[in-house]
Amino acid sequence: HVRNQKNLPEIGILDIFGFEKFETNSFEQMCINVANEQLQYFFNQHIFAWELEELAAEGIKMTGFRFTSNKDLLDMFLQRKNPVGIFTLIDEE
């Protein structure tokens, strides 16, 4: 919680999901992007998914709230078994 110049309350939001878009990505940039996606997944799990589970356990209904999980994207890169992810395929080469 911070206050701006007019002394009004503000909330700051960290958006690590919006990355630069390059015409050509290097392998290093792909690794950085996957690491950032992992951080976003961790953040989503802690802030959204687990909080919603806790509210449900307390009998508090949350309607109309949705967030997009990037787990499918992470699986595409990181999955070790059927189907294997991109990094597993690269590691086998």
PDB file of C-alpha atoms in Angstrom:
ATOM      1  CA  HIS A   1       0.000   0.000   0.000  1.00  0.00           C
ATOM      2  CA  VAL A   2       1.515   3.298  -1.132  1.00  0.00           C
ATOM      3  CA  ARG A   3       0.262   6.826  -1.379  1.00  0.00           C
ATOM      4  CA  ASN A   4       0.627   9.009  -4.447  1.00  0.00           C
ATOM      5  CA  GLN A   5       1.295  12.758  -4.619  1.00  0.00           C
ATOM      6  CA  LYS A   6      -2.376  13.538  -3.960  1.00  0.00           C
ATOM      7  CA  ASN A   7      -2.198  11.315  -0.877  1.00  0.00           C
ATOM      8  CA  LEU A   8      -4.735   8.862  -2.334  1.00  0.00           C
ATOM      9  CA  PRO A   9      -4.359   5.117  -1.720  1.00  0.00           C
ATOM     10  CA  GLU A  10      -2.849   3.093  -4.578  1.00  0.00           C
ATOM     11  CA  ILE A  11      -2.273  -0.581  -5.262  1.00  0.00           C
ATOM     12  CA  GLY A  12       0.742  -1.645  -7.324  1.00  0.00           C
ATOM     13  CA  ILE A  13       0.496  -4.745  -9.512  1.00  0.00           C
ATOM     14  CA  LEU A  14       3.517  -6.663 -10.745  1.00  0.00           C
ATOM     15  CA  ASP A  15       2.903  -7.905 -14.290  1.00  0.00           C
ATOM     16  CA  ILE A  16       5.650 -10.381 -15.070  1.00  0.00           C
ATOM     17  CA  PHE A  17       3.421 -12.086 -17.639  1.00  0.00           C
ATOM     18  CA  GLY A  18       3.865  -9.361 -20.262  1.00  0.00           C
ATOM     19  CA  PHE A  19       7.261  -9.812 -21.861  1.00  0.00           C
ATOM     20  CA  GLU A  20       8.904  -8.195 -24.825  1.00  0.00           C
ATOM     21  CA  LYS A  21       8.082  -9.713 -28.172  1.00  0.00           C
ATOM     22  CA  PHE A  22      11.117 -10.328 -30.346  1.00  0.00           C
ATOM     23  CA  GLU A  23      11.027 -11.328 -34.004  1.00  0.00           C
ATOM     24  CA  THR A  24      13.699 -13.937 -33.230  1.00  0.00           C
ATOM     25  CA  ASN A  25      14.319 -15.423 -29.785  1.00  0.00           C
ATOM     26  CA  SER A  26      17.613 -16.955 -28.744  1.00  0.00           C
ATOM     27  CA  PHE A  27      17.807 -20.133 -26.667  1.00  0.00           C
ATOM     28  CA  GLU A  28      18.875 -17.981 -23.714  1.00  0.00           C
ATOM     29  CA  GLN A  29      15.805 -15.760 -24.117  1.00  0.00           C
ATOM     30  CA  MET A  30      13.590 -18.846 -24.255  1.00  0.00           C
ATOM     31  CA  CYS A  31      15.121 -20.063 -20.964  1.00  0.00           C
ATOM     32  CA  ILE A  32      14.521 -16.642 -19.381  1.00  0.00           C
ATOM     33  CA  ASN A  33      10.912 -16.621 -20.599  1.00  0.00           C
ATOM     34  CA  VAL A  34      10.279 -20.135 -19.247  1.00  0.00           C
ATOM     35  CA  ALA A  35      11.766 -19.134 -15.872  1.00  0.00           C
ATOM     36  CA  ASN A  36       9.499 -16.077 -15.819  1.00  0.00           C
ATOM     37  CA  GLU A  37       6.502 -18.261 -16.693  1.00  0.00           C
ATOM     38  CA  GLN A  38       7.412 -20.503 -13.741  1.00  0.00           C
ATOM     39  CA  LEU A  39       7.441 -17.459 -11.465  1.00  0.00           C
ATOM     40  CA  GLN A  40       4.044 -16.418 -12.820  1.00  0.00           C
ATOM     41  CA  TYR A  41       2.654 -19.921 -12.191  1.00  0.00           C
ATOM     42  CA  PHE A  42       4.021 -19.890  -8.628  1.00  0.00           C
ATOM     43  CA  PHE A  43       2.478 -16.448  -8.061  1.00  0.00           C
ATOM     44  CA  ASN A  44      -0.889 -17.534  -9.489  1.00  0.00           C
ATOM     45  CA  GLN A  45      -0.947 -20.657  -7.318  1.00  0.00           C
ATOM     46  CA  HIS A  46      -0.173 -18.760  -4.132  1.00  0.00           C
ATOM     47  CA  ILE A  47      -2.309 -15.705  -4.723  1.00  0.00           C
ATOM     48  CA  PHE A  48      -5.267 -17.095  -6.644  1.00  0.00           C
ATOM     49  CA  ALA A  49      -5.671 -20.880  -6.593  1.00  0.00           C
ATOM     50  CA  TRP A  50      -4.791 -21.579  -2.968  1.00  0.00           C
ATOM     51  CA  GLU A  51      -6.614 -18.482  -1.727  1.00  0.00           C
ATOM     52  CA  LEU A  52      -9.771 -19.570  -3.561  1.00  0.00           C
ATOM     53  CA  GLU A  53      -9.438 -23.044  -1.998  1.00  0.00           C
ATOM     54  CA  GLU A  54      -9.073 -21.483   1.449  1.00  0.00           C
ATOM     55  CA  LEU A  55     -12.128 -19.281   0.922  1.00  0.00           C
ATOM     56  CA  ALA A  56     -14.157 -22.292  -0.226  1.00  0.00           C
ATOM     57  CA  ALA A  57     -13.059 -24.249   2.864  1.00  0.00           C
ATOM     58  CA  GLU A  58     -14.300 -21.362   5.007  1.00  0.00           C
ATOM     59  CA  GLY A  59     -17.653 -21.415   3.194  1.00  0.00           C
ATOM     60  CA  ILE A  60     -17.080 -18.122   1.384  1.00  0.00           C
ATOM     61  CA  LYS A  61     -18.398 -18.208  -2.180  1.00  0.00           C
ATOM     62  CA  MET A  62     -16.422 -16.429  -4.876  1.00  0.00           C
ATOM     63  CA  THR A  63     -18.314 -16.032  -8.115  1.00  0.00           C
ATOM     64  CA  GLY A  64     -17.225 -14.416 -11.321  1.00  0.00           C
ATOM     65  CA  PHE A  65     -13.529 -14.657 -10.512  1.00  0.00           C
ATOM     66  CA  ARG A  66     -11.274 -16.369 -13.054  1.00  0.00           C
ATOM     67  CA  PHE A  67      -7.596 -16.426 -13.793  1.00  0.00           C
ATOM     68  CA  THR A  68      -5.686 -18.080 -16.599  1.00  0.00           C
ATOM     69  CA  SER A  69      -3.252 -20.819 -15.681  1.00  0.00           C
ATOM     70  CA  ASN A  70      -0.089 -21.128 -17.735  1.00  0.00           C
ATOM     71  CA  LYS A  71       0.498 -24.755 -16.647  1.00  0.00           C
ATOM     72  CA  ASP A  72      -0.094 -26.112 -20.169  1.00  0.00           C
ATOM     73  CA  LEU A  73       2.635 -23.822 -21.488  1.00  0.00           C
ATOM     74  CA  LEU A  74       5.036 -24.926 -18.755  1.00  0.00           C
ATOM     75  CA  ASP A  75       4.245 -28.584 -19.442  1.00  0.00           C
ATOM     76  CA  MET A  76       5.033 -28.025 -23.118  1.00  0.00           C
ATOM     77  CA  PHE A  77       8.565 -26.986 -22.107  1.00  0.00           C
ATOM     78  CA  LEU A  78       9.247 -28.883 -18.886  1.00  0.00           C
ATOM     79  CA  GLN A  79       7.304 -32.151 -18.908  1.00  0.00           C
ATOM     80  CA  ARG A  80       9.603 -35.186 -18.509  1.00  0.00           C
ATOM     81  CA  LYS A  81       7.217 -38.001 -19.470  1.00  0.00           C
ATOM     82  CA  ASN A  82       4.562 -38.668 -22.107  1.00  0.00           C
ATOM     83  CA  PRO A  83       4.418 -36.394 -23.871  1.00  0.00           C
ATOM     84  CA  VAL A  84       7.903 -35.081 -23.237  1.00  0.00           C
ATOM     85  CA  GLY A  85       8.542 -31.357 -23.205  1.00  0.00           C
ATOM     86  CA  ILE A  86      10.785 -29.319 -25.435  1.00  0.00           C
ATOM     87  CA  PHE A  87      13.647 -29.156 -22.907  1.00  0.00           C
ATOM     88  CA  THR A  88      13.593 -32.946 -22.485  1.00  0.00           C
ATOM     89  CA  LEU A  89      13.819 -33.362 -26.261  1.00  0.00           C
ATOM     90  CA  ILE A  90      16.730 -30.906 -26.431  1.00  0.00           C
ATOM     91  CA  ASP A  91      18.484 -32.678 -23.559  1.00  0.00           C
ATOM     92  CA  GLU A  92      18.240 -36.018 -25.393  1.00  0.00           C
ATOM     93  CA  GLU A  93      20.019 -34.585 -28.450  1.00  0.00           C
TER      94      GLU A  93
END
